[in-house]
Amino acid sequence: MADNLAENGRKSARTPKHWALKDRLLAMVAAAGPGGPLPGERALAEGFGVSRTTVRKALTELMAEGRLTRVHGSGTYVGSGKVTQRLQLSSYTEDMRSHGLNPTSSLLEAAIEAAEPELAALLAVPAGADVLRLRRLRSADGEPMAIETSRLPLTRFPGLEARVGDTSLYRVLWEHYGVELGHAEETIETTLATPADAALLGNEVGAVMLRLSRHSFDTDNRPVEWVRSVYRGDRYKFVATLVSPREVE
Amino acid sequence: MADNLAENGRKSARTPKHWALKDRLLAMVAAAGPGGPLPGERALAEGFGVSRTTVRKALTELMAEGRLTRVHGSGTYVGSGKVTQRLQLSSYTEDMRSHGLNPTSSLLEAAIEAAEPELAALLAVPAGADVLRLRRLRSADGEPMAIETSRLPLTRFPGLEARVGDTSLYRVLWEHYGVELGHAEETIETTLATPADAALLGNEVGAVMLRLSRHSFDTDNRPVEWVRSVYRGDRYKFVATLVSPREVE
DNA sequence: GGGCTTGAGTGGTTTAGACCATTGCGATTA
DNA sequence: TAATCGCAATGGTCTAAACCACTCAAGCCC
C-alpha cells in the first residue's frame, strides 16, 4: 500500500490551489502593466476552472502584497507597489516632500480627555490629568496614507489645544514651549483594518495594516507625546537606520 | 421613499458580520484564559447562528492579531500575545537572552551562488561574483521564530564558507577578517507566508508575516551582508530607538 | 444641453455542504 | 505491558449559489 504517491508525505509544503493560482494571476498582472485592468472575478473563475471563492482568496492575497487594487463596483487593477517611509523624528511634511510627494494632513478630531492610568504613565502625568487627543488623516498626493492619533499632556503644554492649526505641531512645541525632541521609541507590528480604518483609508475591513506606536521624548528625556498610527500594509514599508553601540558584546 | 433607514448612507463604516463576531469571540477568549481551549468551529457556528465559513473568517482575523492559535486536528486555543524584538546591530543570541529566552539557530542551507546584478550592487562586488548564502531557522525557547537568509561577499571573506559553525557569524567576521559592523539600513514590511515559510514556522499558508531586510555596513562603510528575514506577524513586533538629527529643520 | 433614472456589471458578504488532513484517544492485539 | 489500529472530532480547502453594495454609462426626461 505504498507504491505510488511519490510526492506525498514528508511534512513537505503542501500548496493550496489558491496559492498556485497566484502564479498564473501574476502572469496576467505582468501582461496588463501598472494600473491595467484584470478580467472580472467570474470570468477568472471560469477561465481557470475554479470557484469564484478560490479566485477571490488568491486575489485577496495578491492585494495584501500590494500587487493588486480592487475597486468595488468597478474592477480589479494592477497595483503600484509600496512606498518607503523613513522612521525618523523629523516632521512628516518634510519627509514626504523629500520623496517628491505632496503631503496633506486633515484634523479629524481634537479633544481633551482624562488620562487612563496606562497613558498617564507613558506621559508622566497623574492619572486623570488632562490630555489632548489629536486624530489626523495623513495623505500623500491626495491619497489617504495613515491615520494618526497623538496624545500630549496639557499639564505641560497649557493652551496647546488652541494652537493646533495648520502649522507643524513640532514647530508649535518649539516656539511656544521651548520643547525640542530628543529621541523616540518606535514600535512596529501588524494589525487588521477596523471598519473605521477601512472607511478612512479606502480599504477593506480586515486588510493587513502596519501599526506604529511612537513614544517621543524631549532633549531632557521627558515624555512629549504618545502616537499611534496605522498604515496600509499593501502600500507602505518602513526603513530605519541602525547604528552600532560602541561595545561589540 | 426616504422616511426610515435612519442609520444608513453617509459612507459610514459598514460592519460585516464576521467582524462583529470577533467581539463575542473575544469574550470567550477572556473567559478561557491564556492557552485555554475554545469550542470547535462547528459548535461556534451553531451557537452564534452563523455559517462555519463566517466563524472561520472571524477566527482567522483573531489569529492574525495573535489572540488565537489553531492546531489542526486538535482545536483552537487562546494565544499568548506578541514578543517584542529590538532592531539593533547586536547579535541575535545576545538580544534574545536579554529577554530571558533561550535562543537556538539551525543552519538550513549554506551554499555559494553567483551574485545577481541587484545583489552584486548591494554587496559592492562585480555581478556574478561568489556570494555565500546562509539560510537559518531561528527559534526562541524551542519555538520557530524566523527564517533568515543572509548573503555575504566571498571575495571579501575568502574561506568564510568553511568557518560557518556554531559561533556567532559576527564574531567570525571580527576575529578572522577584522571586520566590525558600523551601521545598517533595516526595512520592514508585511508579507504573507509562502508554503515553505508555513512549513518551517508551523504556520498557515497566507498568514500575515513581517519581512525585515537588513543591509549591513562595516565601520568603513563597506557593505558586509544583505539579510532578509520573515517573522510571524501574530507573534512578534519590533521596536527601534530613533535619535534626533542635530538640525530641527 | 443638463440633470436624472435605470440597469448591467463589478466586487463584497454570507450560506450550506462536501471532502481532506491531522490529532488523539480508546479498543484491540501481540 | 506495550505497541498498534481504528475511528471520531478537529481544523483546512474548495465548491456552488444567492444576494448585497457600488460604479458607470446609456438612455430618458425636462
Coordinates of C-alpha atoms (C1' of nucleotides) in Angstrom, one line a residue:
Chain A
M1 CA 0.0 0.0 0.0
A2 CA 2.9 2.3 -0.7
D3 CA 3.8 2.0 -4.3
N4 CA 2.8 5.3 -5.9
L5 CA 2.1 8.7 -4.4
A6 CA 5.7 9.6 -4.8
E7 CA 5.5 13.3 -3.8
N8 CA 3.3 12.7 -0.7
G9 CA 4.1 12.7 3.0
R10 CA 7.3 14.1 4.5
K11 CA 5.5 17.0 6.0
S12 CA 6.6 19.0 3.0
A13 CA 5.0 22.2 2.0
R14 CA 1.5 21.5 0.7
T15 CA 0.4 24.1 -1.8
P16 CA -3.2 25.0 -1.7
K17 CA -5.0 25.7 -5.0
H18 CA -5.4 29.4 -4.2
W19 CA -1.7 29.8 -3.8
A20 CA -0.9 28.1 -7.0
L21 CA -3.4 30.3 -8.7
K22 CA -1.4 33.4 -7.8
D23 CA 1.4 32.5 -10.2
R24 CA -1.0 32.4 -13.0
L25 CA -2.6 35.6 -12.0
L26 CA 0.8 37.3 -11.7
A27 CA 1.4 36.5 -15.3
M28 CA -1.7 38.4 -16.2
V29 CA -0.6 41.2 -13.9
A30 CA 2.7 41.5 -15.8
A31 CA 0.9 41.5 -19.1
A32 CA -1.6 44.2 -18.0
G33 CA 1.1 46.5 -16.8
P34 CA 0.8 49.1 -14.0
G35 CA -2.7 50.3 -13.5
G36 CA -4.0 47.9 -16.1
P37 CA -7.3 46.0 -15.6
L38 CA -7.8 42.4 -14.9
P39 CA -10.8 40.3 -16.0
G40 CA -13.7 40.1 -13.6
E41 CA -13.7 37.5 -10.9
R42 CA -16.4 35.4 -12.5
A43 CA -14.5 35.3 -15.8
L44 CA -11.3 34.4 -14.0
A45 CA -13.1 31.6 -12.1
E46 CA -14.4 30.1 -15.3
G47 CA -11.2 30.6 -17.2
F48 CA -9.1 28.8 -14.6
G49 CA -11.7 26.2 -13.8
V50 CA -12.0 27.0 -10.1
S51 CA -14.7 28.5 -8.0
R52 CA -15.1 32.3 -7.6
T53 CA -14.3 31.8 -3.9
T54 CA -10.9 30.4 -4.7
V55 CA -10.2 33.2 -7.2
R56 CA -11.1 35.7 -4.5
K57 CA -8.8 34.1 -2.0
A58 CA -5.9 34.4 -4.4
L59 CA -6.8 38.0 -5.3
T60 CA -7.1 38.9 -1.7
E61 CA -3.5 37.6 -1.1
L62 CA -2.1 39.5 -4.1
M63 CA -3.8 42.6 -2.8
A64 CA -2.3 42.2 0.7
E65 CA 1.1 42.0 -1.1
G66 CA 0.4 45.3 -2.9
R67 CA 0.3 43.8 -6.3
L68 CA -3.4 44.5 -7.0
T69 CA -6.1 47.0 -6.2
R70 CA -9.7 46.2 -6.2
V71 CA -12.3 48.8 -6.7
H72 CA -15.8 47.9 -5.6
G73 CA -18.3 48.1 -8.5
S74 CA -15.5 48.8 -11.0
G75 CA -12.9 46.1 -11.3
T76 CA -9.5 44.8 -10.3
Y77 CA -6.4 46.6 -11.4
V78 CA -2.6 46.1 -11.2
G79 CA -1.2 47.8 -8.1
S80 CA 1.6 50.4 -8.0
G81 CA 4.0 48.9 -5.4
K82 CA 5.0 50.1 -2.0
V83 CA 6.2 53.5 -0.9
T84 CA 9.1 53.6 1.5
Q85 CA 8.6 55.7 4.6
R86 CA 11.6 56.5 6.8
L87 CA 11.4 56.1 10.5
Q88 CA 12.8 59.4 11.9
L89 CA 12.0 62.2 14.3
S90 CA 11.7 64.8 11.6
S91 CA 8.5 66.3 10.5
Y92 CA 6.1 64.3 8.5
T93 CA 5.7 67.1 6.0
E94 CA 9.4 67.4 5.4
D95 CA 9.8 63.7 5.0
M96 CA 7.2 63.3 2.4
R97 CA 8.4 66.2 0.3
S98 CA 11.8 64.6 0.2
H99 CA 10.1 61.7 -1.7
G100 CA 8.6 64.2 -4.2
L101 CA 5.2 63.7 -2.7
N102 CA 2.7 66.4 -1.8
P103 CA 1.7 65.8 1.8
T104 CA -1.6 66.9 3.3
S105 CA -3.0 66.4 6.7
S106 CA -6.5 66.8 7.9
L107 CA -7.5 67.1 11.5
L108 CA -10.3 64.6 12.2
E109 CA -10.6 65.3 15.9
A110 CA -9.2 67.4 18.7
A111 CA -10.5 66.6 22.1
I112 CA -9.4 66.8 25.7
E113 CA -9.6 63.6 27.7
A114 CA -8.6 62.3 31.1
A115 CA -5.6 60.2 31.0
E116 CA -6.1 56.5 31.6
P117 CA -3.6 55.0 34.1
E118 CA -1.5 53.4 31.4
L119 CA -1.4 56.6 29.2
A120 CA -0.7 58.7 32.3
A121 CA 2.4 56.6 33.0
L122 CA 3.6 57.0 29.4
L123 CA 3.2 60.8 29.6
A124 CA 4.5 61.1 33.1
V125 CA 1.4 62.8 34.4
P126 CA -1.0 61.8 37.2
A127 CA -3.8 59.5 36.2
G128 CA -6.8 61.5 35.2
A129 CA -4.8 64.6 34.1
D130 CA -5.9 66.5 31.0
V131 CA -4.5 65.1 27.8
L132 CA -5.0 66.5 24.3
R133 CA -6.0 63.9 21.8
L134 CA -5.4 64.7 18.1
R135 CA -6.6 62.4 15.3
R136 CA -5.3 63.2 11.8
L137 CA -5.7 61.7 8.4
R138 CA -2.4 62.0 6.6
S139 CA -2.3 61.8 2.8
A140 CA 0.3 61.9 0.1
D141 CA -0.6 63.2 -3.3
G142 CA -4.3 63.2 -2.3
E143 CA -4.3 59.5 -1.4
P144 CA -5.0 58.6 2.2
M145 CA -1.9 57.1 3.8
A146 CA -2.3 56.8 7.5
I147 CA -4.5 57.5 10.5
E148 CA -2.5 59.0 13.3
T149 CA -3.7 59.5 16.9
S150 CA -1.4 61.5 19.2
R151 CA -1.8 62.4 22.8
L152 CA 0.1 65.2 24.6
P153 CA 0.0 66.2 28.3
L154 CA -1.9 69.5 28.6
T155 CA -0.4 70.0 32.0
R156 CA 2.9 70.5 30.3
F157 CA 1.6 72.4 27.3
P158 CA -1.2 74.6 28.6
G159 CA -3.3 76.1 25.9
L160 CA -2.0 73.8 23.3
E161 CA -5.5 72.8 22.2
A162 CA -6.0 76.4 20.9
R163 CA -2.7 76.4 18.9
V164 CA -3.4 73.3 16.8
G165 CA -3.7 74.6 13.3
D166 CA -2.0 74.2 10.0
T167 CA 1.5 74.7 11.3
S168 CA 3.6 71.8 12.3
L169 CA 2.9 70.5 15.8
Y170 CA 6.6 70.2 16.5
R171 CA 7.1 73.8 15.5
V172 CA 4.4 74.9 17.9
L173 CA 6.1 72.9 20.7
W174 CA 9.4 74.6 20.0
E175 CA 8.2 78.2 19.5
H176 CA 5.7 78.3 22.4
Y177 CA 7.0 75.8 24.9
G178 CA 10.7 75.7 24.1
V179 CA 10.5 71.9 23.7
E180 CA 12.7 70.1 21.3
L181 CA 12.5 66.4 20.5
G182 CA 15.5 64.3 21.6
H183 CA 14.6 60.7 20.9
A184 CA 11.7 58.3 20.5
E185 CA 10.9 54.6 20.8
E186 CA 9.0 53.4 17.8
T187 CA 7.2 50.0 17.8
I188 CA 6.0 48.3 14.6
E189 CA 3.6 45.5 14.3
T190 CA 0.9 44.1 12.0
T191 CA -2.8 44.7 12.6
L192 CA -6.0 44.4 10.6
A193 CA -8.1 47.3 9.4
T194 CA -11.1 48.1 11.5
P195 CA -14.3 49.3 9.8
A196 CA -13.3 52.8 10.8
D197 CA -9.8 52.4 9.3
A198 CA -11.2 50.9 6.2
A199 CA -13.7 53.8 5.7
L200 CA -11.0 56.4 6.1
L201 CA -8.2 54.7 4.1
G202 CA -10.4 53.4 1.3
N203 CA -9.6 49.9 2.4
E204 CA -11.3 46.6 3.1
V205 CA -12.2 45.6 6.6
G206 CA -9.7 43.1 7.8
A207 CA -7.0 44.2 5.4
V208 CA -3.4 43.9 6.6
M209 CA -2.1 47.1 8.3
L210 CA 1.1 48.2 9.9
R211 CA 0.7 49.8 13.3
L212 CA 3.4 52.2 14.5
S213 CA 3.5 53.4 18.1
R214 CA 5.8 56.2 18.9
H215 CA 6.8 57.4 22.3
S216 CA 8.6 60.7 22.0
F217 CA 10.9 62.4 24.5
D218 CA 12.4 65.9 24.6
T219 CA 16.1 66.6 24.9
D220 CA 15.7 66.4 28.7
N221 CA 14.2 62.9 28.4
R222 CA 10.8 64.0 29.4
P223 CA 7.9 62.4 27.5
V224 CA 6.3 64.7 25.0
E225 CA 3.7 62.6 23.1
W226 CA 2.4 59.2 22.5
V227 CA 1.4 58.5 18.9
R228 CA -0.3 55.5 17.4
S229 CA -0.6 55.3 13.6
V230 CA -1.9 52.8 11.1
Y231 CA -0.7 52.5 7.6
R232 CA -1.9 50.3 4.8
G233 CA 0.3 47.3 4.7
D234 CA -0.1 46.9 0.9
R235 CA 1.2 50.4 0.2
Y236 CA 3.9 51.2 2.7
K237 CA 7.1 49.9 4.1
F238 CA 9.4 51.4 6.7
V239 CA 13.2 51.8 6.8
A240 CA 15.3 52.6 9.9
T241 CA 19.0 53.3 10.2
L242 CA 20.6 51.4 13.0
V243 CA 23.9 52.5 14.4
S244 CA 26.4 50.4 16.3
P245 CA 26.6 50.7 20.1
R246 CA 30.3 51.3 20.9
E247 CA 30.5 47.9 22.6
V248 CA 30.5 44.8 20.3
E249 CA 29.4 42.4 23.0
Chain B
M1 CA -39.1 56.9 -0.2
A2 CA -36.8 58.2 2.4
D3 CA -38.6 58.0 5.7
N4 CA -36.9 55.4 7.8
L5 CA -33.5 53.8 7.3
A6 CA -32.0 56.2 9.8
E7 CA -28.6 54.8 10.2
N8 CA -27.9 54.2 6.5
G9 CA -25.9 56.0 3.9
R10 CA -23.2 58.6 4.8
K11 CA -20.4 56.2 3.6
S12 CA -20.1 55.3 7.2
A13 CA -18.2 52.2 8.3
R14 CA -20.3 49.2 7.5
T15 CA -19.5 46.3 9.8
P16 CA -19.5 42.8 8.3
K17 CA -20.9 40.0 10.4
H18 CA -17.5 38.3 10.7
W19 CA -16.1 41.5 12.3
A20 CA -18.9 41.8 14.8
L21 CA -18.5 38.1 15.7
K22 CA -15.0 38.9 16.9
D23 CA -16.3 40.8 19.9
R24 CA -18.3 37.9 21.0
L25 CA -15.4 35.5 20.5
L26 CA -13.1 37.8 22.4
A27 CA -15.4 37.4 25.4
M28 CA -14.9 33.7 25.2
V29 CA -11.2 34.2 24.8
A30 CA -11.1 36.3 28.0
A31 CA -13.2 33.6 29.8
A32 CA -11.0 30.8 28.6
G33 CA -7.7 32.4 29.8
P34 CA -4.3 32.0 28.2
G35 CA -3.8 28.7 26.5
G36 CA -7.4 27.8 27.2
P37 CA -9.5 25.9 24.6
L38 CA -12.4 27.3 22.5
P39 CA -15.3 25.3 21.3
G40 CA -15.0 23.7 17.8
E41 CA -15.8 25.7 14.8
R42 CA -19.0 23.8 14.1
A43 CA -20.2 24.3 17.6
L44 CA -19.4 28.0 17.4
A45 CA -21.3 28.3 14.1
E46 CA -24.4 26.7 15.5
G47 CA -24.1 28.6 18.8
F48 CA -23.9 32.0 17.1
G49 CA -26.4 31.2 14.4
V50 CA -23.9 31.8 11.5
S51 CA -22.2 29.6 9.0
R52 CA -19.0 27.9 9.7
T53 CA -17.4 30.0 6.9
T54 CA -18.1 33.2 8.8
V55 CA -16.8 31.7 12.1
R56 CA -13.6 30.8 10.3
K57 CA -13.2 34.2 8.9
A58 CA -13.5 35.8 12.3
L59 CA -11.2 33.2 13.8
T60 CA -8.6 33.8 11.1
E61 CA -8.6 37.5 11.9
L62 CA -8.2 36.9 15.6
M63 CA -5.4 34.6 14.7
A64 CA -3.7 37.3 12.6
E65 CA -3.9 39.6 15.6
G66 CA -2.2 37.0 17.8
R67 CA -5.1 36.3 20.0
L68 CA -5.7 32.7 19.0
T69 CA -3.8 29.7 18.0
R70 CA -5.3 27.0 15.8
V71 CA -4.0 23.5 15.9
H72 CA -5.0 21.2 13.0
G73 CA -6.8 18.1 14.3
S74 CA -6.8 19.3 17.8
G75 CA -8.6 22.6 18.4
T76 CA -8.5 26.4 18.8
Y77 CA -6.7 27.9 21.8
V78 CA -6.2 31.3 23.3
G79 CA -2.9 32.9 22.1
S80 CA -0.1 34.2 24.2
G81 CA 0.5 37.7 22.8
K82 CA 3.3 39.2 20.9
V83 CA 7.0 39.2 21.8
T84 CA 9.0 42.4 21.3
Q85 CA 12.1 42.2 19.2
R86 CA 14.6 45.1 19.2
L87 CA 16.0 46.3 16.0
Q88 CA 19.7 46.6 16.6
L89 CA 23.1 45.6 15.3
S90 CA 23.9 43.4 18.2
S91 CA 23.9 39.6 17.9
Y92 CA 20.7 37.8 17.7
T93 CA 21.8 35.5 20.5
E94 CA 22.6 38.3 22.9
D95 CA 19.3 40.0 22.2
M96 CA 17.2 37.0 22.9
R97 CA 18.9 36.2 26.1
S98 CA 18.2 39.7 27.4
H99 CA 14.5 38.8 27.1
G100 CA 15.0 35.7 29.2
L101 CA 14.5 33.5 26.2
N102 CA 16.7 30.6 25.2
P103 CA 17.7 31.1 21.6
T104 CA 18.7 28.4 19.1
S105 CA 19.6 28.6 15.5
S106 CA 19.8 25.8 13.0
L107 CA 21.5 26.2 9.6
L108 CA 19.1 25.1 6.9
E109 CA 21.4 25.7 4.0
A110 CA 24.9 27.1 3.2
A111 CA 25.7 27.5 -0.5
I112 CA 27.8 29.5 -2.8
E113 CA 26.0 31.3 -5.6
A114 CA 26.8 33.8 -8.3
A115 CA 25.6 37.3 -7.4
E116 CA 22.7 38.6 -9.4
P117 CA 23.2 42.2 -10.7
E118 CA 21.0 43.6 -8.0
L119 CA 22.6 41.7 -5.2
A120 CA 26.1 42.5 -6.6
A121 CA 25.3 46.2 -6.3
L122 CA 24.2 45.8 -2.7
L123 CA 27.3 44.0 -1.8
A124 CA 29.6 46.1 -3.9
V125 CA 31.0 43.2 -5.9
P126 CA 31.0 42.5 -9.6
A127 CA 27.9 40.8 -11.0
G128 CA 28.5 37.1 -10.9
A129 CA 31.0 37.1 -8.1
D130 CA 30.8 34.4 -5.5
V131 CA 28.4 35.0 -2.7
L132 CA 27.8 32.9 0.4
R133 CA 24.1 32.2 1.0
L134 CA 23.2 31.1 4.5
R135 CA 19.7 30.1 5.5
R136 CA 18.9 29.8 9.1
L137 CA 15.8 28.9 11.2
R138 CA 15.9 30.9 14.4
S139 CA 14.0 29.8 17.4
A140 CA 13.3 31.0 20.9
D141 CA 12.6 28.6 23.7
G142 CA 12.2 25.9 21.1
E143 CA 9.5 27.7 19.1
P144 CA 10.4 28.6 15.5
M145 CA 10.6 32.4 15.3
A146 CA 12.0 33.5 12.0
I147 CA 13.6 32.3 8.8
E148 CA 16.7 34.3 7.9
T149 CA 18.6 34.3 4.6
S150 CA 21.9 36.2 4.6
R151 CA 24.4 36.8 1.8
L152 CA 28.0 37.8 2.2
P153 CA 30.6 38.5 -0.5
L154 CA 33.1 35.7 -0.6
T155 CA 35.6 37.9 -2.4
R156 CA 35.9 39.9 0.7
F157 CA 35.7 37.0 3.1
P158 CA 37.6 34.1 1.4
G159 CA 37.1 30.8 3.2
L160 CA 34.1 32.0 5.2
E161 CA 32.0 29.1 4.0
A162 CA 34.3 26.8 6.0
R163 CA 34.0 28.8 9.2
V164 CA 30.3 28.9 9.5
G165 CA 29.6 26.9 12.5
D166 CA 28.1 27.3 15.9
T167 CA 29.8 30.5 16.8
S168 CA 28.3 33.9 16.0
L169 CA 28.8 35.0 12.4
Y170 CA 29.7 38.5 13.6
R171 CA 32.4 37.0 15.9
V172 CA 33.9 35.2 12.9
L173 CA 34.0 38.3 10.9
W174 CA 35.7 40.2 13.6
E175 CA 38.3 37.5 14.6
H176 CA 39.2 36.3 11.1
Y177 CA 38.7 39.4 8.9
G178 CA 38.9 42.3 11.3
V179 CA 35.5 43.5 10.3
E180 CA 33.3 45.3 12.7
L181 CA 29.8 46.4 11.9
G182 CA 29.2 50.1 11.8
H183 CA 25.6 50.7 10.8
A184 CA 22.7 49.1 8.9
E185 CA 19.6 50.0 6.9
E186 CA 16.7 47.9 8.0
T187 CA 13.4 47.8 6.1
I188 CA 10.2 46.4 7.5
E189 CA 7.1 45.4 5.6
T190 CA 4.3 42.9 5.6
T191 CA 4.1 39.8 3.5
L192 CA 2.2 36.5 3.5
A193 CA 3.6 33.1 4.4
T194 CA 4.6 31.0 1.5
P195 CA 4.1 27.3 1.7
A196 CA 7.8 26.9 2.6
D197 CA 7.5 29.6 5.3
A198 CA 4.4 27.9 6.7
A199 CA 6.1 24.5 6.9
L200 CA 9.1 25.8 8.8
L201 CA 7.3 28.2 11.1
G202 CA 4.3 26.0 11.9
N203 CA 2.0 28.5 10.2
E204 CA -0.7 28.6 7.7
V205 CA -0.1 29.4 4.1
G206 CA -1.1 33.1 3.6
A207 CA -0.6 34.0 7.2
V208 CA 0.5 37.6 7.9
M209 CA 4.2 38.0 8.2
L210 CA 6.7 40.7 8.9
R211 CA 9.6 40.9 6.4
L212 CA 12.8 42.5 7.5
S213 CA 15.6 43.3 5.1
R214 CA 18.9 44.4 6.6
H215 CA 21.8 45.9 4.7
S216 CA 24.8 46.0 7.0
F217 CA 28.0 48.0 6.6
D218 CA 31.3 47.9 8.4
T219 CA 32.9 50.8 10.2
D220 CA 34.5 51.8 6.9
N221 CA 31.0 52.0 5.2
R222 CA 31.7 49.0 3.1
P223 CA 28.8 46.5 2.7
V224 CA 29.1 43.4 4.7
E225 CA 25.9 41.5 4.3
W226 CA 22.4 41.5 2.9
V227 CA 19.8 39.7 5.1
R228 CA 16.2 39.0 4.6
S229 CA 14.1 37.6 7.4
V230 CA 10.5 36.7 7.9
Y231 CA 8.8 36.6 11.3
R232 CA 5.3 35.5 12.2
G233 CA 3.2 38.7 12.3
D234 CA 1.0 37.3 15.0
R235 CA 3.8 36.6 17.4
Y236 CA 6.4 39.4 17.0
K237 CA 6.7 43.2 17.0
F238 CA 9.7 45.3 16.6
V239 CA 11.0 48.4 18.4
A240 CA 13.6 50.9 17.3
T241 CA 15.1 53.8 19.0
L242 CA 15.2 57.0 16.9
V243 CA 17.6 59.8 17.7
S244 CA 17.2 63.4 16.7
P245 CA 19.4 64.7 13.9
R246 CA 21.0 67.8 15.3
E247 CA 19.1 70.0 12.9
V248 CA 15.5 70.6 13.7
E249 CA 14.5 71.5 10.1
Chain C
dG1 C1' -27.7 70.8 -23.0
dG2 C1' -28.1 69.3 -18.2
dG3 C1' -29.7 66.6 -14.9
dC4 C1' -31.9 62.2 -13.5
dT5 C1' -33.1 57.4 -13.6
dT6 C1' -32.2 52.9 -14.6
dG7 C1' -29.8 48.7 -15.1
dA8 C1' -26.0 45.8 -16.3
dG9 C1' -21.6 44.6 -14.4
dT10 C1' -18.4 44.6 -10.8
dG11 C1' -16.6 43.4 -6.3
dG12 C1' -18.3 42.1 -1.1
dT13 C1' -20.6 39.0 2.1
dT14 C1' -22.8 35.0 3.6
dT15 C1' -24.6 30.4 3.3
dA16 C1' -24.6 25.1 3.2
dG17 C1' -22.3 21.4 2.3
dA18 C1' -18.8 18.2 0.8
dC19 C1' -14.4 16.3 1.4
dC20 C1' -9.4 16.2 3.0
dA21 C1' -5.6 16.1 6.7
dT22 C1' -4.2 15.8 11.3
dT23 C1' -4.8 14.6 16.1
dG24 C1' -5.5 11.9 19.9
dC25 C1' -7.8 8.6 22.5
dG26 C1' -9.9 4.2 23.2
dA27 C1' -10.1 -0.5 21.8
dT28 C1' -7.6 -4.2 20.1
dT29 C1' -3.8 -7.0 19.6
dA30 C1' 0.8 -9.2 20.1
Chain D
dT1 C1' 2.5 -4.4 29.3
dA2 C1' 3.3 -2.2 25.1
dA3 C1' 2.6 -1.2 20.6
dT4 C1' -0.8 -0.8 17.0
dC5 C1' -5.1 0.1 14.8
dG6 C1' -9.3 2.5 14.0
dC7 C1' -12.3 6.0 14.5
dA8 C1' -14.4 10.2 15.9
dA9 C1' -13.5 15.0 16.3
dT10 C1' -11.0 18.9 14.9
dG11 C1' -9.3 22.3 11.7
dG12 C1' -8.2 23.2 6.3
dT13 C1' -9.7 23.6 1.4
dC14 C1' -12.9 24.0 -2.1
dT15 C1' -17.4 24.4 -4.4
dA16 C1' -21.9 26.4 -6.0
dA17 C1' -25.1 29.7 -5.3
dA18 C1' -27.6 33.6 -3.6
dC19 C1' -27.9 38.2 -2.5
dC20 C1' -26.0 43.0 -1.3
dA21 C1' -23.4 47.5 -2.5
dC22 C1' -21.3 50.2 -5.6
dT23 C1' -19.9 52.1 -10.2
dC24 C1' -20.7 53.8 -14.6
dA25 C1' -22.6 54.7 -18.7
dA26 C1' -26.6 54.6 -21.7
dG27 C1' -30.9 56.4 -22.1
dC28 C1' -34.6 59.3 -20.6
dC29 C1' -36.8 63.5 -19.2
dC30 C1' -37.1 68.3 -18.6

